[in-house]
CSV table of C-alpha atoms in Angstrom, one decimal:
chain,number,residue,atom,x,y,z
A,1,GLU,CA,-2.7,3.4,15.9
A,2,THR,CA,-3.6,1.2,13.0
A,3,GLY,CA,-0.4,-0.8,12.8
A,4,VAL,CA,0.2,0.6,9.3
A,5,THR,CA,2.3,3.8,9.2
A,6,GLN,CA,2.6,6.1,6.2
A,7,THR,CA,5.1,8.9,5.7
A,8,PRO,CA,5.0,11.7,4.8
A,9,ARG,CA,1.4,12.6,5.7
A,10,HIS,CA,1.4,15.5,3.2
A,11,LEU,CA,3.5,16.0,0.1
A,12,VAL,CA,3.5,18.9,-2.4
A,13,MET,CA,5.6,18.4,-5.5
A,14,GLY,CA,6.1,19.8,-9.0
A,15,MET,CA,5.5,17.7,-12.1
A,16,THR,CA,9.3,17.3,-12.7
A,17,ASN,CA,10.2,16.2,-9.2
A,18,LYS,CA,10.9,12.7,-7.9
A,19,LYS,CA,9.7,11.7,-4.5
A,20,SER,CA,8.8,8.5,-2.7
A,21,LEU,CA,6.0,7.5,-0.4
A,22,LYS,CA,6.7,5.1,2.4
A,23,CYS,CA,4.6,2.5,4.2
A,24,GLU,CA,5.5,0.3,7.1
A,25,GLN,CA,3.3,-2.3,8.8
A,26,HIS,CA,3.8,-3.7,12.3
A,27,LEU,CA,1.1,-6.4,12.0
A,28,GLY,CA,3.3,-9.3,10.7
A,29,HIS,CA,1.3,-9.4,7.5
A,30,ASN,CA,2.7,-10.7,4.2
A,31,ALA,CA,0.5,-8.8,1.7
A,32,MET,CA,0.7,-5.1,1.1
A,33,TYR,CA,-1.4,-2.8,-1.1
A,34,TRP,CA,-1.4,0.7,-2.6
A,35,TYR,CA,-4.7,2.5,-3.2
A,36,LYS,CA,-5.5,5.9,-4.7
A,37,GLN,CA,-8.4,7.9,-3.3
A,38,SER,CA,-9.5,10.8,-5.4
A,39,ALA,CA,-12.2,13.2,-4.5
A,40,LYS,CA,-15.7,12.0,-5.5
A,41,LYS,CA,-14.3,8.6,-6.6
A,42,PRO,CA,-14.2,5.2,-5.0
A,43,LEU,CA,-10.9,3.9,-3.7
A,44,GLU,CA,-8.9,2.4,-6.6
A,45,LEU,CA,-6.5,-0.5,-6.1
A,46,MET,CA,-3.1,0.2,-7.7
A,47,PHE,CA,-0.7,-2.6,-6.7
A,48,VAL,CA,-0.7,-5.8,-4.6
A,49,TYR,CA,2.4,-7.4,-3.2
A,50,ASN,CA,2.7,-10.8,-1.6
A,51,PHE,CA,5.9,-11.8,0.2
A,52,LYS,CA,7.7,-9.0,-1.7
A,53,GLU,CA,6.5,-10.1,-5.1
A,54,GLN,CA,4.1,-7.9,-7.1
A,55,THR,CA,1.0,-9.9,-7.8
A,56,GLU,CA,-1.4,-7.2,-9.2
A,57,ASN,CA,-0.8,-4.1,-11.2
A,58,ASN,CA,-4.2,-2.5,-11.9
A,59,SER,CA,-3.1,-0.8,-15.2
A,60,VAL,CA,-1.2,1.9,-13.3
A,61,PRO,CA,0.9,4.4,-15.3
A,62,SER,CA,4.7,3.8,-15.2
A,63,ARG,CA,5.2,7.2,-13.5
A,64,PHE,CA,4.2,5.3,-10.4
A,65,SER,CA,6.9,2.7,-9.4
A,66,PRO,CA,6.3,0.5,-6.4
A,67,GLU,CA,9.0,-1.3,-4.4
A,68,CYS,CA,8.6,-3.9,-1.7
A,69,PRO,CA,12.0,-4.7,-0.1
A,70,ASN,CA,10.5,-6.9,2.5
A,71,SER,CA,7.0,-7.8,3.7
A,72,SER,CA,7.0,-5.0,6.3
A,73,HIS,CA,7.9,-2.1,4.0
A,74,LEU,CA,6.3,-0.8,0.8
A,75,PHE,CA,7.3,2.3,-1.2
A,76,LEU,CA,5.8,4.2,-4.1
A,77,HIS,CA,8.3,6.1,-6.2
A,78,LEU,CA,6.9,9.0,-8.0
A,79,HIS,CA,8.3,10.8,-11.1
A,80,THR,CA,6.9,13.2,-13.7
A,81,LEU,CA,3.5,13.2,-12.2
A,82,GLN,CA,0.5,15.0,-13.6
A,83,PRO,CA,-2.0,17.3,-11.8
A,84,GLU,CA,-4.7,14.6,-12.0
A,85,ASP,CA,-2.4,12.4,-9.8
A,86,SER,CA,-3.2,14.7,-6.8
A,87,ALA,CA,-5.0,12.4,-4.4
A,88,LEU,CA,-4.8,10.6,-1.1
A,89,TYR,CA,-2.5,7.5,-1.4
A,90,LEU,CA,-3.4,4.8,1.0
A,91,CYS,CA,-1.4,1.7,2.0
A,92,ALA,CA,-2.9,-1.4,3.4
A,93,SER,CA,-1.8,-4.8,4.6
A,94,SER,CA,-3.4,-8.2,5.2
A,95,GLN,CA,-2.1,-11.6,6.3
A,96,SER,CA,-2.2,-12.7,2.6
A,97,PRO,CA,-3.9,-11.5,-0.5
A,98,GLY,CA,-6.7,-13.9,0.1
A,99,ASP,CA,-7.2,-12.8,3.7
A,100,GLN,CA,-9.5,-10.0,4.8
A,101,PRO,CA,-9.9,-7.5,6.2
A,102,GLN,CA,-7.2,-5.2,4.9
A,103,HIS,CA,-5.8,-2.8,7.4
A,104,PHE,CA,-5.2,0.7,6.2
A,105,GLY,CA,-2.8,3.5,7.1
A,106,ASP,CA,-3.9,7.1,7.3
A,107,GLY,CA,-2.5,7.9,3.8
A,108,THR,CA,-0.3,10.5,2.2
A,109,ARG,CA,-2.1,13.6,0.8
A,110,LEU,CA,-0.3,14.3,-2.5
A,111,SER,CA,-0.6,17.6,-4.3
A,112,ILE,CA,1.0,18.1,-7.7
A,113,LEU,CA,1.6,21.7,-8.7
B,1,GLY,CA,-33.2,7.8,9.8
B,2,GLU,CA,-33.2,5.5,6.8
B,3,SER,CA,-31.8,6.1,3.4
B,4,VAL,CA,-34.0,5.7,0.4
B,5,GLY,CA,-32.6,4.1,-2.8
B,6,LEU,CA,-29.5,2.2,-3.3
B,7,HIS,CA,-27.0,4.9,-2.6
B,8,LEU,CA,-27.2,8.4,-1.1
B,9,PRO,CA,-24.0,10.5,-1.0
B,10,THR,CA,-25.1,12.0,2.4
B,11,LEU,CA,-27.3,10.7,5.2
B,12,SER,CA,-28.2,13.0,8.1
B,13,VAL,CA,-29.6,11.5,11.3
B,14,GLN,CA,-30.4,12.7,14.8
B,15,GLU,CA,-28.2,11.5,17.6
B,16,GLY,CA,-29.8,8.4,19.1
B,17,ASP,CA,-31.7,7.3,16.0
B,18,ASN,CA,-30.8,4.3,14.0
B,19,SER,CA,-29.0,4.7,10.7
B,20,ILE,CA,-29.2,2.5,7.6
B,21,ILE,CA,-26.6,2.9,4.8
B,22,ASN,CA,-27.2,1.1,1.6
B,23,CYS,CA,-24.9,-0.2,-1.1
B,24,ALA,CA,-25.3,-2.0,-4.4
B,25,TYR,CA,-22.6,-4.3,-5.5
B,26,SER,CA,-21.8,-5.4,-9.1
B,27,ASN,CA,-20.7,-9.0,-9.2
B,28,SER,CA,-23.2,-11.7,-8.3
B,29,ALA,CA,-20.2,-14.1,-7.8
B,30,SER,CA,-18.6,-12.0,-5.1
B,31,ASP,CA,-18.3,-14.1,-2.0
B,32,TYR,CA,-17.2,-11.6,0.6
B,33,PHE,CA,-18.3,-8.1,1.6
B,34,ILE,CA,-16.9,-5.5,4.0
B,35,TRP,CA,-17.8,-2.1,5.4
B,36,TYR,CA,-15.2,0.5,6.3
B,37,LYS,CA,-15.5,3.8,8.2
B,38,GLN,CA,-13.3,6.7,7.2
B,39,GLU,CA,-13.1,9.7,9.5
B,40,SER,CA,-11.6,13.0,8.3
B,41,GLY,CA,-7.9,12.9,7.9
B,42,LYS,CA,-7.7,9.1,8.6
B,43,GLY,CA,-7.6,5.9,6.6
B,44,PRO,CA,-10.5,3.5,6.2
B,45,GLN,CA,-11.2,1.5,9.4
B,46,PHE,CA,-12.7,-2.0,9.3
B,47,ILE,CA,-16.2,-2.1,10.8
B,48,ILE,CA,-17.8,-5.5,9.9
B,49,ASP,CA,-17.8,-8.1,7.1
B,50,ILE,CA,-20.0,-10.9,5.8
B,51,ARG,CA,-19.5,-13.8,3.6
B,52,SER,CA,-22.0,-14.7,0.9
B,53,ASN,CA,-23.2,-17.8,2.8
B,54,MET,CA,-24.8,-15.5,5.4
B,55,ASP,CA,-27.7,-13.0,5.2
B,56,LYS,CA,-27.0,-11.2,8.4
B,57,ARG,CA,-24.2,-10.5,10.8
B,58,GLN,CA,-24.2,-8.5,14.0
B,59,GLY,CA,-21.4,-6.6,15.7
B,60,GLN,CA,-21.4,-4.1,18.5
B,61,ARG,CA,-24.1,-1.6,17.5
B,62,VAL,CA,-23.7,-2.5,13.9
B,63,THR,CA,-25.5,-5.1,11.7
B,64,VAL,CA,-24.8,-5.9,8.1
B,65,LEU,CA,-27.5,-7.4,5.9
B,66,LEU,CA,-26.8,-9.1,2.6
B,67,ASN,CA,-29.5,-9.6,-0.1
B,68,LYS,CA,-27.9,-11.6,-2.9
B,69,THR,CA,-31.1,-11.7,-5.0
B,70,VAL,CA,-30.8,-8.0,-5.7
B,71,LYS,CA,-27.1,-7.6,-5.0
B,72,HIS,CA,-27.7,-5.3,-2.1
B,73,LEU,CA,-25.8,-4.7,1.1
B,74,SER,CA,-26.7,-2.5,4.0
B,75,LEU,CA,-25.1,-1.3,7.2
B,76,GLN,CA,-27.3,-0.6,10.2
B,77,ILE,CA,-26.0,1.5,13.1
B,78,ALA,CA,-28.0,1.4,16.3
B,79,ALA,CA,-28.3,4.5,18.5
B,80,THR,CA,-26.1,6.6,16.3
B,81,GLN,CA,-23.6,8.8,18.1
B,82,PRO,CA,-21.7,11.9,17.1
B,83,GLY,CA,-18.5,9.7,16.9
B,84,ASP,CA,-20.2,7.8,14.1
B,85,SER,CA,-20.0,10.8,11.8
B,86,ALA,CA,-17.7,9.7,8.9
B,87,VAL,CA,-17.8,8.4,5.3
B,88,TYR,CA,-18.8,4.7,5.1
B,89,PHE,CA,-17.7,2.5,2.2
B,90,CYS,CA,-18.8,-0.9,1.2
B,91,ALA,CA,-16.5,-3.2,-0.8
B,92,GLU,CA,-16.9,-6.5,-2.5
B,93,ASN,CA,-14.3,-9.2,-3.2
B,94,PRO,CA,-15.0,-10.6,-6.7
B,95,PRO,CA,-13.7,-13.9,-7.9
B,96,PRO,CA,-11.3,-15.5,-7.8
B,97,GLY,CA,-11.2,-14.0,-4.3
B,98,ASN,CA,-7.6,-14.7,-3.5
B,99,THR,CA,-6.0,-11.8,-5.3
B,100,GLY,CA,-6.7,-9.1,-2.6
B,101,LYS,CA,-8.8,-7.1,-5.0
B,102,LEU,CA,-11.5,-5.1,-3.3
B,103,ILE,CA,-14.0,-3.2,-5.3
B,104,PHE,CA,-15.2,-0.2,-3.3
B,105,GLY,CA,-18.4,1.8,-3.6
B,106,GLN,CA,-18.7,5.6,-3.8
B,107,GLY,CA,-19.1,6.1,-0.1
B,108,THR,CA,-21.9,7.6,2.0
B,109,THR,CA,-21.3,10.5,4.4
B,110,LEU,CA,-23.1,10.1,7.7
B,111,GLN,CA,-23.8,13.3,9.6
B,112,VAL,CA,-25.1,13.0,13.1
B,113,LYS,CA,-27.0,15.9,14.5
B,114,PRO,CA,-26.8,16.5,18.2
């Protein structure tokens, strides 16, 4: 139990579908993050939220739309994805963006057909 | 077993031996470094970290060494056990340092032979 829970663990979707990934942290942290982990590539930071406000967008395509309704929940809304978007999507949290370490969930394995 | 060179995708060691995993970082102004372990089907798990004002930090069976002159980081695991089999990632926190940005390395797969 890492304190960061991601659902679903696996998701298969077509390119025209709309789906959402959910992340919930039980650590009392204020900062939350989305990362993409593709095969043979390093983890890539996508978004950073601090107290529900987006503070970093790492040039992520608009087909990925994050939402942070409160400091415990983070969503990643997906629409019109491409096959190259198939990857493991990891959520993390920390006390604040300047605090380390970041605590990771176990990810959602996303496959785009 | 020791790795040779700055980065090896896979390191295979005998159970009970010491392991050394190496990492090169890119930004000489980075002031914080961290090692994560990722087991199959799980997310990265924090192992140990070090700030740039230190050269060495020890944890339980793990030691991190920082060489700022050559921008090199290493993770040493003593008496490697089968449960240590995983992918190990280093990451650096480049300036300004308060944005939450971590730059991750490629990862090294550690295989422990019984």
